[in-house]
mmCIF file of C-alpha atoms and ligand atoms in Angstrom:
data_model
loop_
_atom_site.group_PDB
_atom_site.id
_atom_site.type_symbol
_atom_site.label_atom_id
_atom_site.label_comp_id
_atom_site.label_asym_id
_atom_site.label_seq_id
_atom_site.Cartn_x
_atom_site.Cartn_y
_atom_site.Cartn_z
ATOM 1 C CA MET A 751 131.041 101.120 107.484
ATOM 2 C CA ALA A 752 129.410 101.607 110.939
ATOM 3 C CA SER A 753 129.088 105.142 111.461
ATOM 4 C CA LYS A 754 131.722 106.645 114.184
ATOM 5 C CA ALA A 755 130.475 107.960 117.709
ATOM 6 C CA SER A 756 131.855 111.649 118.137
ATOM 7 C CA SER A 757 133.636 112.102 121.183
ATOM 8 C CA LYS A 758 131.238 114.676 122.208
ATOM 9 C CA LYS A 759 129.229 113.839 125.751
ATOM 10 C CA THR A 760 126.248 114.273 124.658
ATOM 11 C CA PRO A 761 124.987 111.323 121.706
ATOM 12 C CA PRO A 762 125.371 112.609 118.481
ATOM 13 C CA THR A 763 122.187 113.282 116.949
ATOM 14 C CA LEU A 764 122.177 111.937 113.283
ATOM 15 C CA THR A 765 119.028 114.318 112.473
ATOM 16 C CA VAL A 766 118.567 115.424 108.658
ATOM 17 C CA SER A 767 117.460 118.889 109.777
ATOM 18 C CA SER A 768 117.454 121.370 107.438
ATOM 19 C CA PRO A 769 116.004 125.407 108.118
ATOM 20 C CA GLY A 770 112.789 125.855 106.512
ATOM 21 C CA LEU A 771 111.948 121.822 105.882
ATOM 22 C CA PRO A 772 109.511 120.260 108.211
ATOM 23 C CA PRO A 773 110.565 118.326 111.346
ATOM 24 C CA GLN A 774 112.556 115.287 110.384
ATOM 25 C CA PRO A 775 112.705 111.936 111.798
ATOM 26 C CA GLN A 776 115.710 112.083 114.476
ATOM 27 C CA VAL A 777 118.140 109.151 114.654
ATOM 28 C CA ASN A 778 120.159 109.085 117.538
ATOM 29 C CA ILE A 779 123.625 106.426 118.743
ATOM 30 C CA THR A 780 123.030 105.959 122.713
ATOM 31 C CA HIS A 781 124.314 103.626 125.273
ATOM 32 C CA GLY A 782 128.110 104.143 124.482
ATOM 33 C CA ASN A 783 127.526 103.377 120.693
ATOM 34 C CA SER A 784 125.556 100.520 121.360
ATOM 35 C CA ARG A 785 122.035 101.308 120.435
ATOM 36 C CA ILE A 786 120.472 103.337 117.519
ATOM 37 C CA SER A 787 117.536 105.383 117.843
ATOM 38 C CA ALA A 788 114.683 106.750 115.663
ATOM 39 C CA VAL A 789 112.138 108.831 116.608
ATOM 40 C CA LEU A 790 109.344 110.652 113.791
ATOM 41 C CA PRO A 791 108.419 114.168 114.165
ATOM 42 C CA THR A 792 104.568 112.877 115.292
ATOM 43 C CA GLY A 793 106.151 110.788 118.586
ATOM 44 C CA GLU A 794 106.251 107.259 117.632
ATOM 45 C CA SER A 795 109.600 105.814 118.061
ATOM 46 C CA VAL A 796 111.833 102.674 117.721
ATOM 47 C CA GLU A 797 115.206 101.256 119.570
ATOM 48 C CA ILE A 798 117.350 99.076 118.168
ATOM 49 C CA MET A 799 120.437 97.288 120.181
ATOM 50 C CA LEU A 800 123.395 96.693 117.724
ATOM 51 C CA TYR A 801 123.816 93.174 119.407
ATOM 52 C CA GLY A 802 121.996 91.082 117.762
ATOM 53 C CA ALA A 803 120.203 94.224 115.433
ATOM 54 C CA THR A 804 117.427 93.671 118.173
ATOM 55 C CA ILE A 805 114.717 95.713 118.090
ATOM 56 C CA LEU A 806 114.213 96.633 122.228
ATOM 57 C CA SER A 807 111.184 99.127 121.809
ATOM 58 C CA TRP A 808 108.462 100.005 119.365
ATOM 59 C CA LYS A 809 106.044 102.681 120.676
ATOM 60 C CA ASP A 810 103.317 104.784 118.606
ATOM 61 C CA THR A 811 102.755 108.414 119.103
ATOM 62 C CA ALA A 812 100.856 108.160 122.132
ATOM 63 C CA GLY A 813 103.937 106.850 123.461
ATOM 64 C CA ASN A 814 102.474 103.261 123.625
ATOM 65 C CA GLU A 815 104.955 100.200 123.554
ATOM 66 C CA LYS A 816 103.679 97.616 120.988
ATOM 67 C CA LEU A 817 106.491 95.387 121.802
ATOM 68 C CA TRP A 818 107.057 93.066 125.222
ATOM 69 C CA LEU A 819 110.346 92.973 126.923
ATOM 70 C CA SER A 820 111.167 90.661 129.553
ATOM 71 C CA GLU A 821 112.135 92.817 132.690
ATOM 72 C CA GLY A 822 114.779 89.866 133.044
ATOM 73 C CA ALA A 823 116.132 90.427 129.637
ATOM 74 C CA LYS A 824 119.950 90.761 129.644
ATOM 75 C CA LEU A 825 120.727 93.797 127.567
ATOM 76 C CA ASP A 826 124.634 93.901 128.048
ATOM 77 C CA GLY A 827 125.411 91.624 124.834
ATOM 78 C CA SER A 828 125.949 88.353 126.960
ATOM 79 C CA LYS A 829 123.107 86.722 125.686
ATOM 80 C CA ALA A 830 120.307 86.749 123.199
ATOM 81 C CA VAL A 831 117.520 88.922 124.152
ATOM 82 C CA ARG A 832 114.332 88.069 125.581
ATOM 83 C CA GLY A 833 111.710 89.871 124.221
ATOM 84 C CA GLY A 834 111.417 92.798 121.346
ATOM 85 C CA VAL A 835 111.994 91.382 118.137
ATOM 86 C CA PRO A 836 115.390 88.957 117.917
ATOM 87 C CA LEU A 837 116.666 88.038 114.405
ATOM 88 C CA VAL A 838 117.054 84.235 113.792
ATOM 89 C CA PHE A 839 119.690 83.110 111.271
ATOM 90 C CA PRO A 840 120.607 80.623 109.645
ATOM 91 C CA VAL A 841 118.738 78.223 111.716
ATOM 92 C CA PHE A 842 115.269 78.370 113.732
ATOM 93 C CA GLY A 843 115.673 76.436 116.404
ATOM 94 C CA THR A 844 118.223 73.460 116.438
ATOM 95 C CA ASP A 845 118.298 70.909 113.273
ATOM 96 C CA ALA A 846 120.627 67.864 114.278
ATOM 97 C CA SER A 847 119.771 66.175 111.040
ATOM 98 C CA HIS A 848 120.727 69.538 109.326
ATOM 99 C CA THR A 849 124.829 68.844 109.049
ATOM 100 C CA GLU A 850 125.883 72.684 108.029
ATOM 101 C CA THR A 851 123.732 74.181 110.888
ATOM 102 C CA SER A 852 124.144 71.223 113.463
ATOM 103 C CA LYS A 853 127.188 73.017 115.070
ATOM 104 C CA LEU A 854 125.108 76.644 115.746
ATOM 105 C CA PRO A 855 122.883 77.245 118.634
ATOM 106 C CA GLN A 856 119.527 77.600 118.708
ATOM 107 C CA HIS A 857 118.508 80.197 116.332
ATOM 108 C CA GLY A 858 122.249 81.066 114.949
ATOM 109 C CA PHE A 859 124.304 83.619 115.734
ATOM 110 C CA ALA A 860 122.299 86.559 114.156
ATOM 111 C CA ARG A 861 120.736 87.576 117.291
ATOM 112 C CA THR A 862 124.194 87.353 119.508
ATOM 113 C CA THR A 863 126.525 89.087 117.202
ATOM 114 C CA ARG A 864 127.081 92.483 117.154
ATOM 115 C CA TRP A 865 125.882 94.438 113.781
ATOM 116 C CA GLU A 866 127.029 97.490 112.169
ATOM 117 C CA PHE A 867 124.626 100.626 111.489
ATOM 118 C CA LEU A 868 125.035 100.942 107.997
ATOM 119 C CA GLY A 869 122.987 104.442 108.386
ATOM 120 C CA LYS A 870 119.735 105.952 108.024
ATOM 121 C CA SER A 871 117.368 106.804 104.925
ATOM 122 C CA THR A 872 113.755 108.288 103.996
ATOM 123 C CA SER A 873 113.809 108.111 100.891
ATOM 124 C CA GLU A 874 113.616 104.454 100.260
ATOM 125 C CA SER A 875 111.191 103.807 102.807
ATOM 126 C CA SER A 876 109.059 102.287 100.014
ATOM 127 C CA ALA A 877 108.067 99.567 102.375
ATOM 128 C CA VAL A 878 105.663 101.633 104.467
ATOM 129 C CA SER A 879 106.005 105.025 102.857
ATOM 130 C CA SER A 880 102.697 104.066 100.541
ATOM 131 C CA MET A 881 101.057 103.652 104.162
ATOM 132 C CA ASP A 882 102.694 107.084 105.186
ATOM 133 C CA GLY A 883 104.690 109.354 102.888
ATOM 134 C CA GLY A 884 108.740 109.091 102.982
ATOM 135 C CA ASP A 885 109.165 112.055 105.321
ATOM 136 C CA ASN A 886 106.849 110.573 108.268
ATOM 137 C CA SER A 887 108.987 107.538 107.961
ATOM 138 C CA VAL A 888 112.968 106.860 108.725
ATOM 139 C CA LYS A 889 114.618 103.344 107.514
ATOM 140 C CA LEU A 890 117.653 102.102 109.692
ATOM 141 C CA ASP A 891 120.015 99.647 107.912
ATOM 142 C CA PHE A 892 122.316 97.340 109.868
ATOM 143 C CA GLY A 893 124.946 94.880 108.388
ATOM 144 C CA LEU A 894 126.252 91.222 109.399
ATOM 145 C CA SER A 895 129.225 89.531 107.405
ATOM 146 C CA HIS A 896 131.220 86.517 107.996
ATOM 147 C CA SER A 897 133.895 88.624 109.327
ATOM 148 C CA ASN A 898 131.697 90.124 112.448
ATOM 149 C CA LEU A 899 131.229 86.681 113.714
ATOM 150 C CA SER A 900 133.486 85.164 116.497
ATOM 151 C CA ALA A 901 135.939 82.321 115.716
ATOM 152 C CA GLU A 902 133.402 79.741 117.125
ATOM 153 C CA ALA A 903 130.568 80.761 114.980
ATOM 154 C CA ARG A 904 132.990 80.876 111.888
ATOM 155 C CA ALA A 905 134.303 77.744 112.685
ATOM 156 C CA ALA A 906 130.714 76.660 113.137
ATOM 157 C CA TRP A 907 129.128 77.784 109.573
ATOM 158 C CA PRO A 908 132.020 78.502 107.337
ATOM 159 C CA TYR A 909 130.522 80.187 104.434
ATOM 160 C CA ASP A 910 131.095 84.015 103.083
ATOM 161 C CA PHE A 911 127.847 85.809 103.761
ATOM 162 C CA GLY A 912 126.501 89.481 104.165
ATOM 163 C CA LEU A 913 123.310 90.325 105.714
ATOM 164 C CA ILE A 914 121.758 93.333 105.715
ATOM 165 C CA TYR A 915 118.666 93.961 108.143
ATOM 166 C CA SER A 916 116.656 97.163 107.743
ATOM 167 C CA VAL A 917 113.890 98.362 109.788
ATOM 168 C CA THR A 918 111.410 100.984 109.033
ATOM 169 C CA LEU A 919 109.219 103.416 111.315
ATOM 170 C CA SER A 920 106.316 104.722 109.891
ATOM 171 C CA ARG A 921 103.658 106.760 111.653
ATOM 172 C CA ASP A 922 101.267 103.553 111.506
ATOM 173 C CA GLY A 923 103.775 100.692 110.974
ATOM 174 C CA LEU A 924 106.926 98.826 111.452
ATOM 175 C CA ALA A 925 108.518 96.996 108.585
ATOM 176 C CA THR A 926 111.721 95.016 108.898
ATOM 177 C CA SER A 927 113.451 93.054 106.135
ATOM 178 C CA ILE A 928 116.544 91.014 105.355
ATOM 179 C CA VAL A 929 118.682 90.776 102.552
ATOM 180 C CA VAL A 930 120.850 87.875 102.550
ATOM 181 C CA ARG A 931 123.817 87.322 100.053
ATOM 182 C CA ASN A 932 126.189 84.534 99.493
ATOM 183 C CA GLU A 933 129.538 86.416 99.153
ATOM 184 C CA SER A 934 131.339 83.911 97.571
ATOM 185 C CA GLU A 935 132.424 83.806 94.228
ATOM 186 C CA GLY A 936 132.887 82.206 90.855
ATOM 187 C CA GLU A 937 133.986 78.192 90.907
ATOM 188 C CA SER A 938 135.479 78.368 94.219
ATOM 189 C CA GLY A 939 132.428 79.630 95.813
ATOM 190 C CA LYS A 940 130.239 77.560 98.020
ATOM 191 C CA GLY A 941 126.557 77.358 98.365
ATOM 192 C CA PHE A 942 124.971 77.618 101.690
ATOM 193 C CA GLU A 943 121.428 77.052 103.181
ATOM 194 C CA PHE A 944 119.598 78.971 105.891
ATOM 195 C CA GLN A 945 116.505 79.833 107.451
ATOM 196 C CA THR A 946 115.932 82.885 109.073
ATOM 197 C CA LEU A 947 112.465 84.590 111.224
ATOM 198 C CA MET A 948 111.929 87.871 113.030
ATOM 199 C CA HIS A 949 111.161 86.565 116.622
ATOM 200 C CA THR A 950 108.618 89.437 117.292
ATOM 201 C CA TYR A 951 107.275 89.522 120.917
ATOM 202 C CA LEU A 952 103.839 91.620 120.951
ATOM 203 C CA ARG A 953 102.441 93.277 123.825
ATOM 204 C CA VAL A 954 98.748 92.557 124.770
ATOM 205 C CA ASN A 955 96.737 93.606 128.040
ATOM 206 C CA ASP A 956 95.586 89.862 128.620
ATOM 207 C CA ILE A 957 96.253 86.724 126.044
ATOM 208 C CA ALA A 958 92.933 85.699 127.845
ATOM 209 C CA ASP A 959 91.516 88.625 125.577
ATOM 210 C CA VAL A 960 93.651 87.669 122.247
ATOM 211 C CA SER A 961 92.457 85.628 119.034
ATOM 212 C CA VAL A 962 95.133 85.639 115.680
ATOM 213 C CA GLU A 963 93.208 85.449 112.294
ATOM 214 C CA GLY A 964 94.475 84.490 109.230
ATOM 215 C CA LEU A 965 95.571 81.019 109.988
ATOM 216 C CA GLU A 966 92.865 79.360 109.836
ATOM 217 C CA SER A 967 92.559 75.855 108.111
ATOM 218 C CA SER A 968 96.263 76.119 107.386
ATOM 219 C CA PRO A 969 98.831 73.492 107.875
ATOM 220 C CA TYR A 970 100.817 73.659 110.714
ATOM 221 C CA ILE A 971 103.536 71.855 112.838
ATOM 222 C CA ASP A 972 102.143 71.833 116.743
ATOM 223 C CA LYS A 973 105.480 71.869 118.819
ATOM 224 C CA VAL A 974 103.794 70.988 121.942
ATOM 225 C CA ALA A 975 101.643 68.191 120.695
ATOM 226 C CA VAL A 976 104.475 66.876 118.454
ATOM 227 C CA LYS A 977 102.272 66.736 115.458
ATOM 228 C CA THR A 978 101.459 68.102 111.949
ATOM 229 C CA THR A 979 98.034 68.773 111.855
ATOM 230 C CA THR A 980 95.959 71.493 110.130
ATOM 231 C CA SER A 981 94.056 74.394 111.595
ATOM 232 C CA PRO A 982 90.313 74.632 112.148
ATOM 233 C CA ALA A 983 88.364 77.043 110.123
ATOM 234 C CA GLU A 984 88.480 79.635 113.052
ATOM 235 C CA LYS A 985 90.345 82.139 114.594
ATOM 236 C CA LEU A 986 93.268 81.029 117.226
ATOM 237 C CA SER A 987 92.936 81.841 120.758
ATOM 238 C CA ILE A 988 95.451 81.287 122.989
ATOM 239 C CA THR A 989 94.718 79.121 126.222
ATOM 240 C CA SER A 990 97.578 76.970 127.041
ATOM 241 C CA LYS A 991 101.300 76.486 126.190
ATOM 242 C CA THR A 992 101.463 77.093 122.224
ATOM 243 C CA ASP A 993 104.125 76.587 119.891
ATOM 244 C CA ARG A 994 103.521 76.048 116.217
ATOM 245 C CA VAL A 995 104.909 76.716 112.853
ATOM 246 C CA TYR A 996 102.168 77.840 110.242
ATOM 247 C CA THR A 997 101.971 77.824 106.711
ATOM 248 C CA PRO A 998 99.029 80.184 106.612
ATOM 249 C CA ALA A 999 96.732 79.077 103.787
ATOM 250 C CA GLY A 1000 96.096 82.458 102.477
ATOM 251 C CA GLY A 1001 99.740 83.297 101.566
ATOM 252 C CA PRO A 1002 102.254 85.665 102.788
ATOM 253 C CA SER A 1003 99.580 88.552 101.839
ATOM 254 C CA LYS A 1004 97.029 87.673 103.360
ATOM 255 C CA PRO A 1005 97.197 89.574 107.042
ATOM 256 C CA VAL A 1006 97.529 87.925 109.807
ATOM 257 C CA VAL A 1007 95.531 89.699 112.507
ATOM 258 C CA VAL A 1008 95.835 89.991 116.528
ATOM 259 C CA SER A 1009 92.922 91.411 117.986
ATOM 260 C CA GLU A 1010 92.438 92.113 121.716
ATOM 261 C CA ALA A 1011 88.707 91.952 122.989
ATOM 262 C CA GLY A 1012 87.487 92.045 119.274
ATOM 263 C CA LYS A 1013 89.825 95.331 118.461
ATOM 264 C CA LYS A 1014 92.573 94.685 116.040
ATOM 265 C CA LYS A 1015 95.652 95.579 117.260
ATOM 266 C CA PHE A 1016 98.511 94.322 114.692
ATOM 267 C CA SER A 1017 97.889 93.541 111.187
ATOM 268 C CA ILE A 1018 100.884 91.658 109.908
ATOM 269 C CA VAL A 1019 101.620 91.063 106.192
ATOM 270 C CA ARG A 1020 104.835 89.239 104.772
ATOM 271 C CA ASP A 1021 107.117 88.986 101.679
ATOM 272 C CA ASN A 1022 108.586 85.624 100.938
ATOM 273 C CA LEU A 1023 108.538 84.696 104.710
ATOM 274 C CA ASN A 1024 106.263 81.281 104.152
ATOM 275 C CA GLU A 1025 105.781 80.429 107.671
ATOM 276 C CA VAL A 1026 104.328 82.381 110.807
ATOM 277 C CA VAL A 1027 105.234 80.975 114.041
ATOM 278 C CA VAL A 1028 102.963 81.752 117.310
ATOM 279 C CA TRP A 1029 104.760 81.421 120.902
ATOM 280 C CA ASN A 1030 103.222 81.348 124.115
ATOM 281 C CA PRO A 1031 105.226 79.883 126.908
ATOM 282 C CA TRP A 1032 102.225 79.853 129.051
ATOM 283 C CA LYS A 1033 102.695 79.605 132.988
ATOM 284 C CA ASP A 1034 104.872 76.079 132.552
ATOM 285 C CA GLY A 1035 107.058 77.589 130.169
ATOM 286 C CA ALA A 1036 107.976 80.847 131.491
ATOM 287 C CA GLU A 1037 108.713 78.954 134.920
ATOM 288 C CA GLU A 1038 111.786 77.363 133.285
ATOM 289 C CA ILE A 1039 112.558 80.085 131.495
ATOM 290 C CA GLY A 1040 114.969 82.168 133.513
ATOM 291 C CA ASP A 1041 115.221 85.732 132.075
ATOM 292 C CA PHE A 1042 111.630 85.193 131.408
ATOM 293 C CA THR A 1043 110.249 87.721 134.204
ATOM 294 C CA PRO A 1044 108.192 88.634 135.709
ATOM 295 C CA LYS A 1045 106.526 85.188 135.446
ATOM 296 C CA THR A 1046 102.969 86.402 134.761
ATOM 297 C CA GLY A 1047 104.662 87.956 131.522
ATOM 298 C CA PHE A 1048 102.791 85.614 129.388
ATOM 299 C CA LYS A 1049 99.879 86.939 130.046
ATOM 300 C CA ASN A 1050 101.140 89.733 128.241
ATOM 301 C CA MET A 1051 102.611 88.883 125.078
ATOM 302 C CA ILE A 1052 102.139 86.893 122.026
ATOM 303 C CA CYS A 1053 104.885 85.747 119.811
ATOM 304 C CA VAL A 1054 103.968 85.999 116.149
ATOM 305 C CA GLU A 1055 106.596 85.253 114.005
ATOM 306 C CA ALA A 1056 107.309 85.795 110.207
ATOM 307 C CA GLY A 1057 109.857 83.141 109.134
ATOM 308 C CA ALA A 1058 111.161 81.052 106.090
ATOM 309 C CA VAL A 1059 111.719 78.302 108.148
ATOM 310 C CA LYS A 1060 110.172 74.633 106.637
ATOM 311 C CA GLY A 1061 112.883 73.593 104.618
ATOM 312 C CA TRP A 1062 115.768 75.455 103.746
ATOM 313 C CA GLN A 1063 116.264 78.880 101.519
ATOM 314 C CA LYS A 1064 119.763 77.425 99.202
ATOM 315 C CA LEU A 1065 121.940 80.455 97.661
ATOM 316 C CA GLU A 1066 124.763 79.486 95.158
ATOM 317 C CA ALA A 1067 127.673 81.766 94.869
ATOM 318 C CA GLY A 1068 126.720 85.465 94.671
ATOM 319 C CA GLU A 1069 123.096 85.053 94.502
ATOM 320 C CA THR A 1070 120.798 87.273 97.080
ATOM 321 C CA TRP A 1071 117.890 86.439 98.875
ATOM 322 C CA GLU A 1072 115.214 88.611 100.494
ATOM 323 C CA GLY A 1073 112.574 88.728 102.990
ATOM 324 C CA GLY A 1074 110.030 90.758 105.213
ATOM 325 C CA GLN A 1075 107.458 91.842 107.416
ATOM 326 C CA ILE A 1076 105.256 94.853 107.569
ATOM 327 C CA ILE A 1077 103.467 95.094 111.031
ATOM 328 C CA ASN A 1078 100.170 97.735 111.244
ATOM 329 C CA CYS A 1079 99.250 98.848 114.598
HETATM 330 O O1 LIG B 1152 109.484 80.339 118.380
HETATM 331 C C1 LIG B 1152 109.248 79.687 119.287
HETATM 332 C C2 LIG B 1152 110.468 79.325 119.405
HETATM 333 O O2 LIG B 1152 111.310 78.630 118.780
HETATM 334 C C3 LIG B 1152 110.071 78.224 120.846
HETATM 335 O O3 LIG B 1152 110.505 77.068 121.030
HETATM 336 C C4 LIG B 1152 111.127 79.200 121.944
HETATM 337 O O4 LIG B 1152 112.099 77.847 122.146
HETATM 338 C C5 LIG B 1152 110.895 80.339 121.816
HETATM 339 O O5 LIG B 1152 111.611 80.239 120.112
HETATM 340 C C6 LIG B 1152 112.366 80.951 122.385
HETATM 341 O O6 LIG B 1152 113.415 80.084 122.010
HETATM 342 P P1 LIG B 1152 114.853 80.756 122.828
HETATM 343 O O7 LIG B 1152 115.872 79.886 122.376
HETATM 344 O O8 LIG B 1152 114.980 82.152 122.644
HETATM 345 O O9 LIG B 1152 114.462 80.848 124.122
#
């Protein structure tokens, strides 16, 4: 059940504060019950729109923004957010050959549907507490099911499903994970196939100074050159429009590291998400995307997207699947 916003004028604060305890994470419902924000006692913060369960902002203790968000991003629920971390489910891109999802819009319906806020916890933030300890992290849970979908989406993808998307903020990282469940039951239950991906727009100062390690000697689909090939045994630099689906040879537990001017900025490890998509639209691509502004913004972002997008995950009635990522900064 989504928590009910109080009718008070000031946004309610879901702070777990008990006298005598050290300062606790603060969780607020804001913007007319359309966003959830969390702030750690040490200043790190995250802000999530219920629309698409889209992470809009992630800041470190000094208040430095770690994600890129287009100045032209629609934040009124009228279309998928350009930037932050939109969520891709049940299809990555579009696939006309895949009957089950062929009627869905690009990247599916998860990023363009209002999710429910299921609540917060600090006890199970195991995804990051090993890095930092429970009280210095907060986990926010969001839910989406068949009943949340528009009639159009339900018609396009008539499966009984449930998603729980968790965003865990800690002092040195952000973890996102998704649990997918086939809620149909028994003999009448219908299996379904899906893809999922966390479409993370990382903020950088200048793409010319950026390199990515952890993708060496790995197979990838090059959607610009329209070919499938293997990357060289060297780190990746971005010097033109880049749209690649890597299956990193080191597997999900080997970090993919984004560095700038030789200094590590982000390190990403994955669980059950075997692919990493690297995307930068470059100048021409930015010009063609209406809500990608400023048009020079391609210099300040790189999408490094953890996903399960090669082939399809299949869930029979009652089965569950989970995948996630941890981004350390
Ligand atoms: O993740 C890379 C990609 O699939 C690119 O091909 C590009 O389409 C990008 O996603 C953005 O897609 P969107 O539907 O958000 O414009």
